[in-house]
Amino acid sequence: MSVEELEARIDKLSNEIKELQQQKFATQRQLNALRDPVARLPFEISSEIFLQCRLDYSGYGYDRVQMARTKPQMAPLLVMHVCGAWANIALSTPALWSRVHLEQPRQNILQLWLRRACNYALAVSLDRSLSPGVGLVLQGYSKQLTHLYLGLREEECDLTPLISGDALISGDASWPSLRTLTVGLRSKDEYDPYEWRGDRGRLRFARLQALLLLAPNLTELNLEDLSTWKDSDIPETLVLPNLRCLRLGTDVPRGCTNIIRRVTLPRLHTLSITFEHTSLDVFLLFLQRSSPPLRNLFLRREGKYLPALQSKFLELFEQLSSLTHLNLRHWHFSIEWTVALVDSPYLLPNLQSLDIYDPPYGHAAVQTPAHHLLLHGLTARVTHS
């Protein structure tokens, strides 16, 4: 055979091979459809199955460590790499992209992810970076963003990317749909990246205030292990009429004081706060100023125990008649305080649960007269209620 004939023969065989490969792929898809139960389901059911695999964003206290460990196996990333059919289902299900957790997020990746969510409400969790570019992307979806979690590095505790930009400055954009805002401090330790610290990270209250003013419908604010700088140029208190839940860290009582002295929260029903002896007066003024219908109160004490606080705590609880759940950490109570609590039916009259944790005394605290009296008095309250 001549060279031309051999080349023609090769071209013919190549075309036959391509045709056979196409037939093989088509047959394989038919086989996959018979073997894959998801492929036989209606689109709506397949989408709902994928939705059950999304990141569970519950605002405060969701399991960040577990979330990070399962991220590669989390929808929609997992289903995108199974097969073309699953990828098409994922790309055709905007709700699947409405929740996102990214570490050191890149602007283009965040933009692509949020674009796929179309018009769905968004829950966004970002770790270790809040660059101006990322801030601009979030501003573009400000009307859809309902939950925002920020894990900031201690050298970058700055909310400026969320409060600056031409759209925000001109008043054309804000955060009208934001319901939950959580800001925490992320460790720089690459070997323990989910260790949280509260010793150095600080936010300027002026920038926090600017962000809160842009989010008039915020109902929950959590500041995890962050304190705030004092801004002497902010004389007026900030009124947040819709905020119902406020949680202020675990290890930064001074930051709690700086915030409490500057806000008025008339609809607050859940409060978690850590403070030193010097901040109790500030807390009392906050309650008088806000008159909130507080139902859940978590108090954690830092610093040395001062007996003088007992009388102030009686004054505090007299202002909390609506309280139903009280949780106290690192507190040691005197007989006088306990007698007042158990003898007065007007002190915390609606209280349903009381949780006291006093680690310096441990189980020995249960043997003190104050605790025996407290248990007896609470039992009597339950019996006569």
Short mmCIF file of C-alpha atoms in Angstrom, two decimals:
data_model
loop_
_atom_site.label_atom_id
_atom_site.label_comp_id
_atom_site.label_asym_id
_atom_site.label_seq_id
_atom_site.Cartn_x
_atom_site.Cartn_y
_atom_site.Cartn_z
CA MET A 1 0.00 0.00 0.00
CA SER A 2 1.15 3.49 -0.74
CA VAL A 3 1.75 6.18 1.84
CA GLU A 4 -1.46 7.92 0.87
CA GLU A 5 -3.47 4.72 1.32
CA LEU A 6 -1.94 4.05 4.73
CA GLU A 7 -2.69 7.58 5.88
CA ALA A 8 -6.27 7.23 4.67
CA ARG A 9 -6.55 3.92 6.49
CA ILE A 10 -5.28 5.54 9.72
CA ASP A 11 -7.79 8.40 9.40
CA LYS A 12 -10.63 5.92 8.90
CA LEU A 13 -9.61 3.88 11.93
CA SER A 14 -9.28 7.04 14.02
CA ASN A 15 -12.81 8.08 13.10
CA GLU A 16 -14.10 4.61 13.92
CA ILE A 17 -12.32 4.75 17.30
CA LYS A 18 -13.92 8.13 18.09
CA GLU A 19 -17.34 6.79 17.16
CA LEU A 20 -16.82 3.70 19.33
CA GLN A 21 -15.70 5.89 22.24
CA GLN A 22 -18.84 8.00 21.93
CA GLN A 23 -20.95 4.85 21.90
CA LYS A 24 -19.05 3.59 24.93
CA PHE A 25 -19.67 6.84 26.85
CA ALA A 26 -23.36 6.79 25.95
CA THR A 27 -23.68 3.18 27.06
CA GLN A 28 -21.78 3.95 30.28
CA ARG A 29 -24.19 6.79 31.05
CA GLN A 30 -27.11 4.41 30.59
CA LEU A 31 -25.46 1.93 32.93
CA ASN A 32 -24.76 4.66 35.50
CA ALA A 33 -28.39 5.74 35.32
CA LEU A 34 -29.49 2.19 36.12
CA ARG A 35 -26.99 1.84 38.98
CA ASP A 36 -27.27 5.39 40.41
CA PRO A 37 -30.51 5.88 42.37
CA VAL A 38 -30.06 9.67 42.40
CA ALA A 39 -30.03 9.79 38.61
CA ARG A 40 -33.45 8.10 38.56
CA LEU A 41 -34.98 10.57 41.01
CA PRO A 42 -36.90 13.69 39.99
CA PHE A 43 -34.76 16.82 39.99
CA GLU A 44 -36.58 18.33 42.97
CA ILE A 45 -35.86 15.30 45.18
CA SER A 46 -32.19 15.14 44.14
CA SER A 47 -31.81 18.83 44.93
CA GLU A 48 -33.36 18.38 48.36
CA ILE A 49 -30.98 15.51 49.14
CA PHE A 50 -28.01 17.70 48.24
CA LEU A 51 -29.41 20.55 50.35
CA GLN A 52 -29.32 18.32 53.42
CA CYS A 53 -25.52 18.12 53.02
CA ARG A 54 -24.91 21.86 53.26
CA LEU A 55 -22.95 23.67 55.92
CA ASP A 56 -25.07 24.05 59.03
CA TYR A 57 -24.87 27.74 59.89
CA SER A 58 -26.67 28.42 63.14
CA GLY A 59 -25.13 31.81 63.87
CA TYR A 60 -23.42 31.59 67.24
CA GLY A 61 -21.60 28.54 68.48
CA TYR A 62 -21.68 26.30 65.44
CA ASP A 63 -18.89 23.72 65.35
CA ARG A 64 -16.07 25.49 63.51
CA VAL A 65 -13.59 22.64 64.02
CA GLN A 66 -15.96 20.01 62.65
CA MET A 67 -16.92 22.33 59.82
CA ALA A 68 -13.29 22.76 58.80
CA ARG A 69 -12.60 19.04 58.95
CA THR A 70 -15.54 18.15 56.75
CA LYS A 71 -15.15 20.99 54.27
CA PRO A 72 -13.79 18.84 51.37
CA GLN A 73 -16.69 16.43 51.86
CA MET A 74 -19.28 19.20 52.09
CA ALA A 75 -21.92 20.02 49.52
CA PRO A 76 -21.77 21.52 47.01
CA LEU A 77 -18.06 20.83 46.55
CA LEU A 78 -18.42 17.07 46.94
CA VAL A 79 -21.29 16.58 44.51
CA MET A 80 -19.59 18.77 41.90
CA HIS A 81 -16.81 16.17 41.59
CA VAL A 82 -18.88 12.98 41.46
CA CYS A 83 -20.15 13.10 37.90
CA GLY A 84 -21.51 15.47 35.30
CA ALA A 85 -25.13 14.70 36.20
CA TRP A 86 -24.58 15.56 39.85
CA ALA A 87 -22.68 18.70 38.91
CA ASN A 88 -25.59 19.82 36.72
CA ILE A 89 -28.00 19.27 39.61
CA ALA A 90 -25.75 21.28 41.94
CA LEU A 91 -25.36 24.15 39.48
CA SER A 92 -29.13 24.19 38.93
CA THR A 93 -29.85 24.41 42.68
CA PRO A 94 -29.12 28.01 43.79
CA ALA A 95 -30.04 27.30 47.41
CA LEU A 96 -27.11 24.89 47.57
CA TRP A 97 -24.75 27.86 47.21
CA SER A 98 -26.49 30.13 49.73
CA ARG A 99 -24.13 29.10 52.56
CA VAL A 100 -20.37 29.38 52.28
CA HIS A 101 -17.34 29.01 54.55
CA LEU A 102 -13.98 30.09 53.12
CA GLU A 103 -10.56 30.42 54.71
CA GLN A 104 -8.40 33.27 53.43
CA PRO A 105 -11.04 33.88 50.75
CA ARG A 106 -10.08 35.07 47.30
CA GLN A 107 -12.25 37.75 45.79
CA ASN A 108 -12.99 35.87 42.55
CA ILE A 109 -13.87 32.60 44.33
CA LEU A 110 -16.28 34.34 46.70
CA GLN A 111 -17.83 36.24 43.79
CA LEU A 112 -18.37 33.04 41.79
CA TRP A 113 -19.87 31.19 44.75
CA LEU A 114 -22.33 33.94 45.68
CA ARG A 115 -23.34 34.48 42.04
CA ARG A 116 -24.46 30.85 41.87
CA ALA A 117 -26.82 31.47 44.81
CA CYS A 118 -28.89 33.82 42.61
CA ASN A 119 -31.41 35.67 44.80
CA TYR A 120 -31.34 33.39 47.85
CA ALA A 121 -30.60 34.72 51.33
CA LEU A 122 -26.91 34.26 52.15
CA ALA A 123 -25.00 32.95 55.17
CA VAL A 124 -21.29 33.74 54.81
CA SER A 125 -18.41 32.61 57.05
CA LEU A 126 -14.91 33.97 56.32
CA ASP A 127 -11.70 33.15 58.18
CA ARG A 128 -8.45 35.09 58.39
CA SER A 129 -9.06 37.71 55.75
CA LEU A 130 -11.34 40.68 55.25
CA SER A 131 -9.59 42.47 52.42
CA PRO A 132 -11.07 45.50 50.64
CA GLY A 133 -11.76 43.28 47.62
CA VAL A 134 -13.70 40.78 49.72
CA GLY A 135 -15.57 43.68 51.32
CA LEU A 136 -16.61 44.94 47.89
CA VAL A 137 -17.93 41.50 46.94
CA LEU A 138 -20.02 41.34 50.13
CA GLN A 139 -21.33 44.85 49.52
CA GLY A 140 -22.57 43.68 46.13
CA TYR A 141 -24.78 41.14 47.94
CA SER A 142 -25.65 43.32 50.93
CA LYS A 143 -29.40 43.00 50.37
CA GLN A 144 -29.18 39.18 50.48
CA LEU A 145 -26.72 38.72 53.35
CA THR A 146 -28.55 37.52 56.47
CA HIS A 147 -25.79 35.81 58.52
CA LEU A 148 -22.15 36.92 58.58
CA TYR A 149 -19.33 35.32 60.55
CA LEU A 150 -15.83 36.85 60.49
CA GLY A 151 -12.79 35.17 62.02
CA LEU A 152 -10.22 37.97 62.02
CA ARG A 153 -6.50 37.78 62.62
CA GLU A 154 -5.34 39.80 65.59
CA GLU A 155 -3.24 42.07 63.39
CA GLU A 156 -6.25 42.75 61.13
CA CYS A 157 -9.12 43.38 63.55
CA ASP A 158 -10.71 45.95 61.27
CA LEU A 159 -14.24 46.21 59.91
CA THR A 160 -13.40 49.04 57.50
CA PRO A 161 -13.98 46.93 54.33
CA LEU A 162 -17.62 46.54 55.40
CA ILE A 163 -18.26 50.23 56.09
CA SER A 164 -16.27 51.90 53.30
CA GLY A 165 -16.82 52.02 49.57
CA ASP A 166 -18.51 54.35 47.13
CA ALA A 167 -21.90 52.65 47.42
CA LEU A 168 -21.97 52.79 51.22
CA ILE A 169 -20.60 56.32 51.46
CA SER A 170 -23.19 57.60 48.97
CA GLY A 171 -25.96 55.92 50.94
CA ASP A 172 -26.95 53.62 48.07
CA ALA A 173 -26.14 50.46 50.00
CA SER A 174 -26.34 49.14 53.53
CA TRP A 175 -26.93 45.76 55.18
CA PRO A 176 -30.74 45.76 55.44
CA SER A 177 -31.13 41.97 55.57
CA LEU A 178 -28.36 41.20 58.07
CA ARG A 179 -29.83 39.40 61.09
CA THR A 180 -26.78 37.74 62.71
CA LEU A 181 -23.27 39.18 63.00
CA THR A 182 -20.47 37.21 64.67
CA VAL A 183 -16.92 38.56 64.88
CA GLY A 184 -14.16 36.48 66.46
CA LEU A 185 -10.41 36.39 66.78
CA ARG A 186 -8.54 33.71 64.87
CA SER A 187 -5.19 32.41 66.11
CA LYS A 188 -2.08 32.72 63.94
CA ASP A 189 -0.83 29.31 65.09
CA GLU A 190 -0.79 27.20 61.93
CA TYR A 191 -0.58 24.02 64.01
CA ASP A 192 -3.67 24.91 65.99
CA PRO A 193 -5.62 27.21 63.69
CA TYR A 194 -8.88 26.84 65.60
CA GLU A 195 -7.54 28.03 68.93
CA TRP A 196 -9.26 31.23 69.98
CA ARG A 197 -7.54 34.02 71.91
CA GLY A 198 -8.75 37.22 73.47
CA ASP A 199 -5.61 38.90 74.71
CA ARG A 200 -4.71 41.19 71.83
CA GLY A 201 -7.51 41.52 69.29
CA ARG A 202 -9.34 44.83 69.50
CA LEU A 203 -11.95 46.55 67.39
CA ARG A 204 -12.50 50.26 67.29
CA PHE A 205 -15.98 50.91 68.60
CA ALA A 206 -16.47 53.70 66.06
CA ARG A 207 -16.17 51.20 63.20
CA LEU A 208 -18.37 48.66 64.93
CA GLN A 209 -20.94 51.40 65.49
CA ALA A 210 -20.77 52.41 61.82
CA LEU A 211 -21.47 48.83 60.76
CA LEU A 212 -24.34 48.44 63.22
CA LEU A 213 -25.94 51.64 61.94
CA LEU A 214 -25.85 50.14 58.44
CA ALA A 215 -27.65 47.01 59.71
CA PRO A 216 -30.89 48.34 61.23
CA ASN A 217 -32.57 44.91 61.33
CA LEU A 218 -29.79 43.08 63.18
CA THR A 219 -31.24 40.79 65.85
CA GLU A 220 -28.12 38.95 67.11
CA LEU A 221 -24.59 40.25 67.76
CA ASN A 222 -21.74 38.02 68.97
CA LEU A 223 -18.24 39.31 69.71
CA GLU A 224 -16.06 36.31 70.51
CA ASP A 225 -12.94 37.04 72.56
CA LEU A 226 -12.62 40.56 71.21
CA SER A 227 -12.38 43.81 73.09
CA THR A 228 -13.01 47.32 71.82
CA TRP A 229 -10.95 50.47 71.90
CA LYS A 230 -12.36 53.44 73.72
CA ASP A 231 -13.36 56.12 71.24
CA SER A 232 -13.65 59.36 73.16
CA ASP A 233 -15.20 61.12 70.18
CA ILE A 234 -18.47 59.14 70.50
CA PRO A 235 -20.41 60.85 73.29
CA GLU A 236 -23.90 59.50 72.52
CA THR A 237 -25.17 56.00 73.13
CA LEU A 238 -26.14 53.82 70.19
CA VAL A 239 -29.77 52.68 70.17
CA LEU A 240 -30.35 49.30 68.51
CA PRO A 241 -34.14 48.84 68.65
CA ASN A 242 -34.24 45.39 67.02
CA LEU A 243 -31.32 43.63 68.72
CA ARG A 244 -32.61 40.72 70.79
CA CYS A 245 -29.46 38.72 71.52
CA LEU A 246 -26.02 40.02 72.56
CA ARG A 247 -23.07 37.80 73.47
CA LEU A 248 -19.83 39.43 74.52
CA GLY A 249 -16.87 37.07 74.55
CA THR A 250 -15.46 34.99 77.37
CA ASP A 251 -12.10 36.47 78.27
CA VAL A 252 -12.28 40.22 77.71
CA PRO A 253 -14.33 41.95 80.43
CA ARG A 254 -12.97 45.39 79.56
CA GLY A 255 -14.28 45.05 76.04
CA CYS A 256 -17.69 44.19 77.46
CA THR A 257 -17.71 47.35 79.54
CA ASN A 258 -16.79 49.56 76.60
CA ILE A 259 -19.73 48.22 74.60
CA ILE A 260 -22.34 48.10 77.36
CA ARG A 261 -21.71 51.71 78.35
CA ARG A 262 -22.37 52.83 74.74
CA VAL A 263 -25.51 50.96 73.69
CA THR A 264 -29.22 51.01 74.48
CA LEU A 265 -31.09 47.80 73.70
CA PRO A 266 -34.81 48.11 74.51
CA ARG A 267 -35.82 44.70 73.05
CA LEU A 268 -32.95 42.57 74.35
CA HIS A 269 -34.06 39.17 75.69
CA THR A 270 -30.73 37.22 75.74
CA LEU A 271 -27.45 38.56 77.12
CA SER A 272 -24.11 36.88 77.78
CA ILE A 273 -21.46 39.07 79.36
CA THR A 274 -18.14 38.86 81.21
CA PHE A 275 -17.12 41.67 83.51
CA GLU A 276 -14.90 42.70 86.38
CA HIS A 277 -15.99 44.36 89.61
CA THR A 278 -15.48 47.80 88.07
CA SER A 279 -18.05 47.20 85.36
CA LEU A 280 -21.08 46.24 87.44
CA ASP A 281 -22.15 49.86 87.87
CA VAL A 282 -21.95 50.30 84.10
CA PHE A 283 -24.14 47.24 83.69
CA LEU A 284 -26.74 48.59 86.11
CA LEU A 285 -26.88 51.87 84.19
CA PHE A 286 -27.31 49.91 80.97
CA LEU A 287 -30.33 48.08 82.42
CA GLN A 288 -31.87 51.32 83.67
CA ARG A 289 -31.30 52.98 80.31
CA SER A 290 -32.57 50.10 78.16
CA SER A 291 -35.29 48.55 80.36
CA PRO A 292 -35.05 45.36 78.28
CA PRO A 293 -37.47 42.42 78.61
CA LEU A 294 -34.48 40.23 79.49
CA ARG A 295 -35.28 36.52 79.80
CA ASN A 296 -31.90 34.76 79.48
CA LEU A 297 -28.82 36.06 81.29
CA PHE A 298 -25.34 34.53 81.31
CA LEU A 299 -22.90 36.25 83.68
CA ARG A 300 -19.22 35.41 84.00
CA ARG A 301 -17.02 37.10 86.57
CA GLU A 302 -13.35 37.96 86.13
CA GLY A 303 -11.03 39.25 88.83
CA LYS A 304 -11.03 38.74 92.56
CA TYR A 305 -14.18 38.17 94.53
CA LEU A 306 -15.37 41.28 96.34
CA PRO A 307 -18.02 40.94 99.08
CA ALA A 308 -19.19 44.48 98.34
CA LEU A 309 -20.71 43.20 95.12
CA GLN A 310 -23.43 41.30 96.96
CA SER A 311 -25.58 44.35 97.64
CA LYS A 312 -25.17 45.50 94.06
CA PHE A 313 -26.29 42.13 92.78
CA LEU A 314 -29.47 42.40 94.80
CA GLU A 315 -30.03 45.74 93.11
CA LEU A 316 -29.29 44.11 89.77
CA PHE A 317 -31.76 41.27 90.20
CA GLU A 318 -34.45 43.66 91.37
CA GLN A 319 -34.37 45.11 87.85
CA LEU A 320 -34.73 41.71 86.18
CA SER A 321 -38.24 40.61 87.07
CA SER A 322 -38.75 39.20 83.56
CA LEU A 323 -35.74 36.85 83.85
CA THR A 324 -36.54 33.15 83.35
CA HIS A 325 -33.05 31.62 82.93
CA LEU A 326 -29.95 32.67 84.88
CA ASN A 327 -26.48 31.21 84.37
CA LEU A 328 -23.65 32.30 86.69
CA ARG A 329 -19.99 31.40 86.22
CA HIS A 330 -17.11 31.94 88.65
CA TRP A 331 -19.32 33.33 91.38
CA HIS A 332 -19.20 32.73 95.11
CA PHE A 333 -22.27 33.79 97.06
CA SER A 334 -22.66 34.87 100.62
CA ILE A 335 -25.36 33.83 103.05
CA GLU A 336 -26.89 37.33 102.82
CA TRP A 337 -27.34 37.10 99.05
CA THR A 338 -28.80 33.59 99.29
CA VAL A 339 -31.26 34.55 102.03
CA ALA A 340 -32.47 37.49 99.97
CA LEU A 341 -32.99 35.26 96.94
CA VAL A 342 -34.91 32.49 98.68
CA ASP A 343 -36.92 34.65 101.09
CA SER A 344 -38.19 37.29 98.68
CA PRO A 345 -40.90 36.13 96.25
CA TYR A 346 -40.46 39.43 94.42
CA LEU A 347 -36.80 38.77 93.58
CA LEU A 348 -36.63 37.05 90.17
CA PRO A 349 -40.28 35.97 90.42
CA ASN A 350 -40.34 34.35 86.96
CA LEU A 351 -37.10 32.42 87.29
CA GLN A 352 -37.39 28.89 85.86
CA SER A 353 -33.77 27.71 85.82
CA LEU A 354 -30.66 28.68 87.76
CA ASP A 355 -27.21 27.37 86.82
CA ILE A 356 -24.28 28.22 89.13
CA TYR A 357 -20.75 27.12 88.40
CA ASP A 358 -18.07 27.96 90.96
CA PRO A 359 -14.85 26.17 89.85
CA PRO A 360 -12.49 27.47 92.58
CA TYR A 361 -14.59 25.65 95.17
CA GLY A 362 -15.63 22.64 93.08
CA HIS A 363 -17.75 20.03 94.84
CA ALA A 364 -16.79 21.48 98.20
CA ALA A 365 -19.02 24.46 97.45
CA VAL A 366 -22.06 22.20 97.63
CA GLN A 367 -21.27 21.62 101.31
CA THR A 368 -21.31 25.32 102.24
CA PRO A 369 -24.25 26.73 104.25
CA ALA A 370 -25.05 29.17 101.45
CA HIS A 371 -25.54 26.38 98.95
CA HIS A 372 -27.61 24.26 101.35
CA LEU A 373 -29.82 27.27 102.00
CA LEU A 374 -30.08 28.02 98.30
CA LEU A 375 -31.16 24.47 97.45
CA HIS A 376 -33.71 24.48 100.27
CA GLY A 377 -35.12 27.83 99.21
CA LEU A 378 -35.36 26.94 95.54
CA THR A 379 -37.09 23.68 96.42
CA ALA A 380 -39.61 25.64 98.45
CA ARG A 381 -40.17 28.00 95.52
CA VAL A 382 -40.90 25.09 93.20
CA THR A 383 -43.24 23.49 95.73
CA HIS A 384 -45.32 26.65 96.19
CA SER A 385 -45.31 27.79 92.56
#
